[in-house]
């Protein structure tokens, strides 16, 4: 496949001399063949010439869920990876949210084989404990050898502090990355939304910020004792940002992410009891949102994730108390970030983080394999169901103002374009 990108603005932090410069880019057989001021197409070459077209290295998402195996009605691996490709992502980390959950090397091999020959690369996580039940450590070393990029009982907090300690000590022997979801269940109880003025007014059981922060503080104490690498996914409170910033100053190998919707939407959105806004961690206050945005800008928060969690319709179209937590987000994350931060900062966030998971960083240079995301930056629109590619439609971003659109992606000698 030969592809010529005409007059594209390169957004590339790695090669400063090309950053924000307009160039033609020729790709031959999946490799960047030339980057020049003007390149004329020859032979069978697909030419992409679109107004305001920008290009960066392919985007990366550290927290994506599909359904397969077990919940194929929510999302298959094939359609999930197509959704990721059309949303600009050439690499995604797959959460342990399937049934059965992946807690052995054979499960990891199955997931990798199911994703072969797709444009978007799937990098699976393995369970930290057997069946994600928090009682016995899973086959961490074997799973890492099979291709697991870390170990996570998806959205299930590790209540056994000693088991987390042992996991961190053991995983150091092979450079394993241990995840710990930030929630103390003994504090959160049966809460379903942020504890505060809104939860009181609506009569909904609240989850205090303390439930997250106690768990974060505990995990950081354990990390300081054991050493190793710890990833805390989807933090949501101002104090969590402060705790992690302090830990980083101590030199601990601590990484964290935030869900894009927690950077944008507050718990005021719950006024209409719309179950699309029922997510975990919950939407927090304006003060928390401001602190999270600051944490992203100053680097305390390493990654912004879509926290893409497809759910079949009957799990959302019920009373608020009975609805499941979760929202899809691959299709909307760029529009949210670009509107909040501008395209340069957004692209920086969407392209960083591969090294945390032991993956090679990629470059936009002649001779390198083409791993690229194509996008525009100026078009404003309101996100609606017509923009959803996922099989499931549980999107928290419906009705939100967006800026910029993904045009397509190039990777693995394949090209996927949005219509």
PDB file of N, CA and C in Angstrom, residues 170-231:
ATOM      1  N   UNK A 170       7.368  -9.426  44.390  1.00  0.00           N
ATOM      2  CA  UNK A 170       7.578 -10.501  43.417  1.00  0.00           C
ATOM      3  C   UNK A 170       7.792  -9.947  42.006  1.00  0.00           C
ATOM      4  N   UNK A 171       6.961  -8.970  41.618  1.00  0.00           N
ATOM      5  CA  UNK A 171       7.012  -8.453  40.249  1.00  0.00           C
ATOM      6  C   UNK A 171       8.320  -7.731  39.945  1.00  0.00           C
ATOM      7  N   UNK A 172       9.043  -7.282  40.974  1.00  0.00           N
ATOM      8  CA  UNK A 172      10.329  -6.618  40.746  1.00  0.00           C
ATOM      9  C   UNK A 172      11.337  -7.550  40.078  1.00  0.00           C
ATOM     10  N   UNK A 173      11.190  -8.855  40.305  1.00  0.00           N
ATOM     11  CA  UNK A 173      12.143  -9.816  39.748  1.00  0.00           C
ATOM     12  C   UNK A 173      12.140  -9.826  38.229  1.00  0.00           C
ATOM     13  N   UNK A 174      11.035  -9.400  37.612  1.00  0.00           N
ATOM     14  CA  UNK A 174      10.956  -9.413  36.149  1.00  0.00           C
ATOM     15  C   UNK A 174      10.405  -8.096  35.590  1.00  0.00           C
ATOM     16  N   UNK A 175      10.450  -7.034  36.405  1.00  0.00           N
ATOM     17  CA  UNK A 175      10.032  -5.720  35.933  1.00  0.00           C
ATOM     18  C   UNK A 175       8.546  -5.586  35.696  1.00  0.00           C
ATOM     19  N   UNK A 176       7.738  -6.359  36.415  1.00  0.00           N
ATOM     20  CA  UNK A 176       6.290  -6.320  36.220  1.00  0.00           C
ATOM     21  C   UNK A 176       5.651  -5.055  36.770  1.00  0.00           C
ATOM     22  N   UNK A 177       4.581  -4.616  36.118  1.00  0.00           N
ATOM     23  CA  UNK A 177       3.842  -3.423  36.507  1.00  0.00           C
ATOM     24  C   UNK A 177       2.554  -3.849  37.207  1.00  0.00           C
ATOM     25  N   UNK A 178       2.403  -3.453  38.468  1.00  0.00           N
ATOM     26  CA  UNK A 178       1.254  -3.842  39.287  1.00  0.00           C
ATOM     27  C   UNK A 178       0.257  -2.687  39.331  1.00  0.00           C
ATOM     28  N   UNK A 179      -1.022  -2.995  39.082  1.00  0.00           N
ATOM     29  CA  UNK A 179      -2.099  -2.014  39.165  1.00  0.00           C
ATOM     30  C   UNK A 179      -2.836  -2.167  40.503  1.00  0.00           C
ATOM     31  N   UNK A 180      -3.316  -1.037  41.010  1.00  0.00           N
ATOM     32  CA  UNK A 180      -4.185  -1.082  42.189  1.00  0.00           C
ATOM     33  C   UNK A 180      -5.279  -0.036  42.029  1.00  0.00           C
ATOM     34  N   UNK A 181      -6.520  -0.493  41.970  1.00  0.00           N
ATOM     35  CA  UNK A 181      -7.644   0.427  41.778  1.00  0.00           C
ATOM     36  C   UNK A 181      -7.880   1.223  43.057  1.00  0.00           C
ATOM     37  N   UNK A 182      -8.020   2.559  42.965  1.00  0.00           N
ATOM     38  CA  UNK A 182      -8.053   3.405  44.157  1.00  0.00           C
ATOM     39  C   UNK A 182      -9.430   3.532  44.803  1.00  0.00           C
ATOM     40  N   UNK A 183      -9.795   2.525  45.588  1.00  0.00           N
ATOM     41  CA  UNK A 183     -11.078   2.559  46.292  1.00  0.00           C
ATOM     42  C   UNK A 183     -11.001   1.677  47.526  1.00  0.00           C
ATOM     43  N   UNK A 184     -11.351   2.264  48.664  1.00  0.00           N
ATOM     44  CA  UNK A 184     -11.471   1.499  49.904  1.00  0.00           C
ATOM     45  C   UNK A 184     -12.941   1.146  50.085  1.00  0.00           C
ATOM     46  N   UNK A 185     -13.273  -0.113  49.854  1.00  0.00           N
ATOM     47  CA  UNK A 185     -14.676  -0.546  49.868  1.00  0.00           C
ATOM     48  C   UNK A 185     -15.313  -0.407  51.245  1.00  0.00           C
ATOM     49  N   UNK A 186     -14.500  -0.484  52.304  1.00  0.00           N
ATOM     50  CA  UNK A 186     -15.065  -0.345  53.645  1.00  0.00           C
ATOM     51  C   UNK A 186     -15.545   1.081  53.889  1.00  0.00           C
ATOM     52  N   UNK A 187     -15.017   2.042  53.132  1.00  0.00           N
ATOM     53  CA  UNK A 187     -15.468   3.435  53.232  1.00  0.00           C
ATOM     54  C   UNK A 187     -16.566   3.730  52.218  1.00  0.00           C
ATOM     55  N   UNK A 188     -16.405   3.221  51.002  1.00  0.00           N
ATOM     56  CA  UNK A 188     -17.383   3.535  49.945  1.00  0.00           C
ATOM     57  C   UNK A 188     -18.711   2.828  50.154  1.00  0.00           C
ATOM     58  N   UNK A 189     -18.681   1.641  50.775  1.00  0.00           N
ATOM     59  CA  UNK A 189     -19.912   0.897  51.039  1.00  0.00           C
ATOM     60  C   UNK A 189     -20.740   0.677  49.786  1.00  0.00           C
ATOM     61  N   UNK A 190     -22.001   1.043  49.854  1.00  0.00           N
ATOM     62  CA  UNK A 190     -22.901   0.877  48.715  1.00  0.00           C
ATOM     63  C   UNK A 190     -23.094   2.180  47.936  1.00  0.00           C
ATOM     64  N   UNK A 191     -22.124   3.085  48.096  1.00  0.00           N
ATOM     65  CA  UNK A 191     -22.213   4.359  47.390  1.00  0.00           C
ATOM     66  C   UNK A 191     -22.137   4.188  45.881  1.00  0.00           C
ATOM     67  N   UNK A 192     -22.787   5.108  45.155  1.00  0.00           N
ATOM     68  CA  UNK A 192     -22.815   5.009  43.693  1.00  0.00           C
ATOM     69  C   UNK A 192     -22.434   6.316  43.001  1.00  0.00           C
ATOM     70  N   UNK A 193     -22.405   7.434  43.738  1.00  0.00           N
ATOM     71  CA  UNK A 193     -21.997   8.717  43.170  1.00  0.00           C
ATOM     72  C   UNK A 193     -21.109   9.419  44.190  1.00  0.00           C
ATOM     73  N   UNK A 194     -20.523  10.539  43.791  1.00  0.00           N
ATOM     74  CA  UNK A 194     -19.704  11.308  44.713  1.00  0.00           C
ATOM     75  C   UNK A 194     -20.532  11.782  45.909  1.00  0.00           C
ATOM     76  N   UNK A 195     -19.967  11.634  47.100  1.00  0.00           N
ATOM     77  CA  UNK A 195     -20.645  12.132  48.301  1.00  0.00           C
ATOM     78  C   UNK A 195     -20.469  13.643  48.386  1.00  0.00           C
ATOM     79  N   UNK A 196     -21.589  14.350  48.446  1.00  0.00           N
ATOM     80  CA  UNK A 196     -21.511  15.807  48.495  1.00  0.00           C
ATOM     81  C   UNK A 196     -22.891  16.417  48.415  1.00  0.00           C
ATOM     82  N   UNK A 197     -22.931  17.669  48.013  1.00  0.00           N
ATOM     83  CA  UNK A 197     -24.203  18.391  47.960  1.00  0.00           C
ATOM     84  C   UNK A 197     -25.163  17.725  46.985  1.00  0.00           C
ATOM     85  N   UNK A 198     -24.666  17.328  45.813  1.00  0.00           N
ATOM     86  CA  UNK A 198     -25.543  16.744  44.787  1.00  0.00           C
ATOM     87  C   UNK A 198     -26.121  15.414  45.251  1.00  0.00           C
ATOM     88  N   UNK A 199     -25.298  14.549  45.822  1.00  0.00           N
ATOM     89  CA  UNK A 199     -25.804  13.241  46.274  1.00  0.00           C
ATOM     90  C   UNK A 199     -26.848  13.408  47.365  1.00  0.00           C
ATOM     91  N   UNK A 200     -26.633  14.374  48.251  1.00  0.00           N
ATOM     92  CA  UNK A 200     -27.596  14.626  49.334  1.00  0.00           C
ATOM     93  C   UNK A 200     -28.908  15.135  48.759  1.00  0.00           C
ATOM     94  N   UNK A 201     -28.815  16.063  47.829  1.00  0.00           N
ATOM     95  CA  UNK A 201     -30.011  16.650  47.223  1.00  0.00           C
ATOM     96  C   UNK A 201     -30.825  15.613  46.460  1.00  0.00           C
ATOM     97  N   UNK A 202     -30.120  14.681  45.790  1.00  0.00           N
ATOM     98  CA  UNK A 202     -30.805  13.686  44.960  1.00  0.00           C
ATOM     99  C   UNK A 202     -31.174  12.423  45.728  1.00  0.00           C
ATOM    100  N   UNK A 203     -30.686  12.297  46.943  1.00  0.00           N
ATOM    101  CA  UNK A 203     -30.985  11.109  47.741  1.00  0.00           C
ATOM    102  C   UNK A 203     -30.259   9.869  47.255  1.00  0.00           C
ATOM    103  N   UNK A 204     -29.076  10.047  46.693  1.00  0.00           N
ATOM    104  CA  UNK A 204     -28.278   8.929  46.203  1.00  0.00           C
ATOM    105  C   UNK A 204     -27.131   8.647  47.171  1.00  0.00           C
ATOM    106  N   UNK A 205     -26.830   7.374  47.366  1.00  0.00           N
ATOM    107  CA  UNK A 205     -25.762   6.998  48.295  1.00  0.00           C
ATOM    108  C   UNK A 205     -24.415   7.488  47.768  1.00  0.00           C
ATOM    109  N   UNK A 206     -23.628   8.096  48.632  1.00  0.00           N
ATOM    110  CA  UNK A 206     -22.404   8.738  48.206  1.00  0.00           C
ATOM    111  C   UNK A 206     -21.144   7.935  48.468  1.00  0.00           C
ATOM    112  N   UNK A 207     -20.149   8.176  47.612  1.00  0.00           N
ATOM    113  CA  UNK A 207     -18.791   7.643  47.789  1.00  0.00           C
ATOM    114  C   UNK A 207     -17.898   8.834  48.144  1.00  0.00           C
ATOM    115  N   UNK A 208     -17.450   8.929  49.385  1.00  0.00           N
ATOM    116  CA  UNK A 208     -16.613  10.078  49.741  1.00  0.00           C
ATOM    117  C   UNK A 208     -15.263  10.026  49.055  1.00  0.00           C
ATOM    118  N   UNK A 209     -14.688  11.194  48.818  1.00  0.00           N
ATOM    119  CA  UNK A 209     -13.340  11.273  48.268  1.00  0.00           C
ATOM    120  C   UNK A 209     -12.361  10.508  49.146  1.00  0.00           C
ATOM    121  N   UNK A 210     -12.639  10.461  50.434  1.00  0.00           N
ATOM    122  CA  UNK A 210     -11.796   9.735  51.384  1.00  0.00           C
ATOM    123  C   UNK A 210     -11.606   8.277  50.996  1.00  0.00           C
ATOM    124  N   UNK A 211     -12.626   7.665  50.394  1.00  0.00           N
ATOM    125  CA  UNK A 211     -12.537   6.250  50.007  1.00  0.00           C
ATOM    126  C   UNK A 211     -11.434   6.030  48.983  1.00  0.00           C
ATOM    127  N   UNK A 212     -11.252   6.976  48.087  1.00  0.00           N
ATOM    128  CA  UNK A 212     -10.168   6.887  47.111  1.00  0.00           C
ATOM    129  C   UNK A 212      -8.825   7.235  47.751  1.00  0.00           C
ATOM    130  N   UNK A 213      -8.820   8.304  48.511  1.00  0.00           N
ATOM    131  CA  UNK A 213      -7.561   8.826  49.018  1.00  0.00           C
ATOM    132  C   UNK A 213      -6.913   7.923  50.065  1.00  0.00           C
ATOM    133  N   UNK A 214      -7.720   7.270  50.878  1.00  0.00           N
ATOM    134  CA  UNK A 214      -7.168   6.307  51.842  1.00  0.00           C
ATOM    135  C   UNK A 214      -6.452   5.167  51.125  1.00  0.00           C
ATOM    136  N   UNK A 215      -7.067   4.668  50.052  1.00  0.00           N
ATOM    137  CA  UNK A 215      -6.462   3.573  49.303  1.00  0.00           C
ATOM    138  C   UNK A 215      -5.178   4.023  48.612  1.00  0.00           C
ATOM    139  N   UNK A 216      -5.194   5.224  48.039  1.00  0.00           N
ATOM    140  CA  UNK A 216      -3.993   5.757  47.394  1.00  0.00           C
ATOM    141  C   UNK A 216      -2.870   5.902  48.417  1.00  0.00           C
ATOM    142  N   UNK A 217      -3.192   6.474  49.584  1.00  0.00           N
ATOM    143  CA  UNK A 217      -2.178   6.664  50.623  1.00  0.00           C
ATOM    144  C   UNK A 217      -1.613   5.323  51.088  1.00  0.00           C
ATOM    145  N   UNK A 218      -2.489   4.347  51.293  1.00  0.00           N
ATOM    146  CA  UNK A 218      -2.037   3.007  51.704  1.00  0.00           C
ATOM    147  C   UNK A 218      -1.108   2.400  50.671  1.00  0.00           C
ATOM    148  N   UNK A 219      -1.515   2.466  49.411  1.00  0.00           N
ATOM    149  CA  UNK A 219      -0.724   1.857  48.339  1.00  0.00           C
ATOM    150  C   UNK A 219       0.645   2.519  48.216  1.00  0.00           C
ATOM    151  N   UNK A 220       0.680   3.835  48.407  1.00  0.00           N
ATOM    152  CA  UNK A 220       1.964   4.541  48.300  1.00  0.00           C
ATOM    153  C   UNK A 220       2.892   4.193  49.465  1.00  0.00           C
ATOM    154  N   UNK A 221       2.330   3.998  50.647  1.00  0.00           N
ATOM    155  CA  UNK A 221       3.137   3.542  51.782  1.00  0.00           C
ATOM    156  C   UNK A 221       3.728   2.157  51.491  1.00  0.00           C
ATOM    157  N   UNK A 222       2.904   1.288  50.927  1.00  0.00           N
ATOM    158  CA  UNK A 222       3.377  -0.063  50.600  1.00  0.00           C
ATOM    159  C   UNK A 222       4.466   0.003  49.533  1.00  0.00           C
ATOM    160  N   UNK A 223       4.261   0.832  48.507  1.00  0.00           N
ATOM    161  CA  UNK A 223       5.251   0.977  47.445  1.00  0.00           C
ATOM    162  C   UNK A 223       6.581   1.495  47.996  1.00  0.00           C
ATOM    163  N   UNK A 224       6.506   2.457  48.906  1.00  0.00           N
ATOM    164  CA  UNK A 224       7.726   2.994  49.493  1.00  0.00           C
ATOM    165  C   UNK A 224       8.477   1.908  50.274  1.00  0.00           C
ATOM    166  N   UNK A 225       7.744   0.996  50.874  1.00  0.00           N
ATOM    167  CA  UNK A 225       8.338  -0.105  51.641  1.00  0.00           C
ATOM    168  C   UNK A 225       8.948  -1.166  50.723  1.00  0.00           C
ATOM    169  N   UNK A 226       8.232  -1.500  49.638  1.00  0.00           N
ATOM    170  CA  UNK A 226       8.637  -2.641  48.808  1.00  0.00           C
ATOM    171  C   UNK A 226       9.537  -2.261  47.649  1.00  0.00           C
ATOM    172  N   UNK A 227       9.388  -1.045  47.115  1.00  0.00           N
ATOM    173  CA  UNK A 227       9.948  -0.748  45.803  1.00  0.00           C
ATOM    174  C   UNK A 227       9.071  -1.354  44.727  1.00  0.00           C
ATOM    175  N   UNK A 228       9.549  -1.315  43.486  1.00  0.00           N
ATOM    176  CA  UNK A 228       8.761  -1.844  42.382  1.00  0.00           C
ATOM    177  C   UNK A 228       8.045  -0.745  41.632  1.00  0.00           C
ATOM    178  N   UNK A 229       7.137  -1.165  40.732  1.00  0.00           N
ATOM    179  CA  UNK A 229       6.393  -0.233  39.877  1.00  0.00           C
ATOM    180  C   UNK A 229       4.902  -0.387  40.129  1.00  0.00           C
ATOM    181  N   UNK A 230       4.249   0.719  40.445  1.00  0.00           N
ATOM    182  CA  UNK A 230       2.820   0.706  40.753  1.00  0.00           C
ATOM    183  C   UNK A 230       2.084   1.671  39.840  1.00  0.00           C
ATOM    184  N   UNK A 231       0.954   1.217  39.301  1.00  0.00           N
ATOM    185  CA  UNK A 231       0.094   2.046  38.459  1.00  0.00           C
ATOM    186  C   UNK A 231      -1.253   2.177  39.141  1.00  0.00           C
TER     187      UNK A 231
END
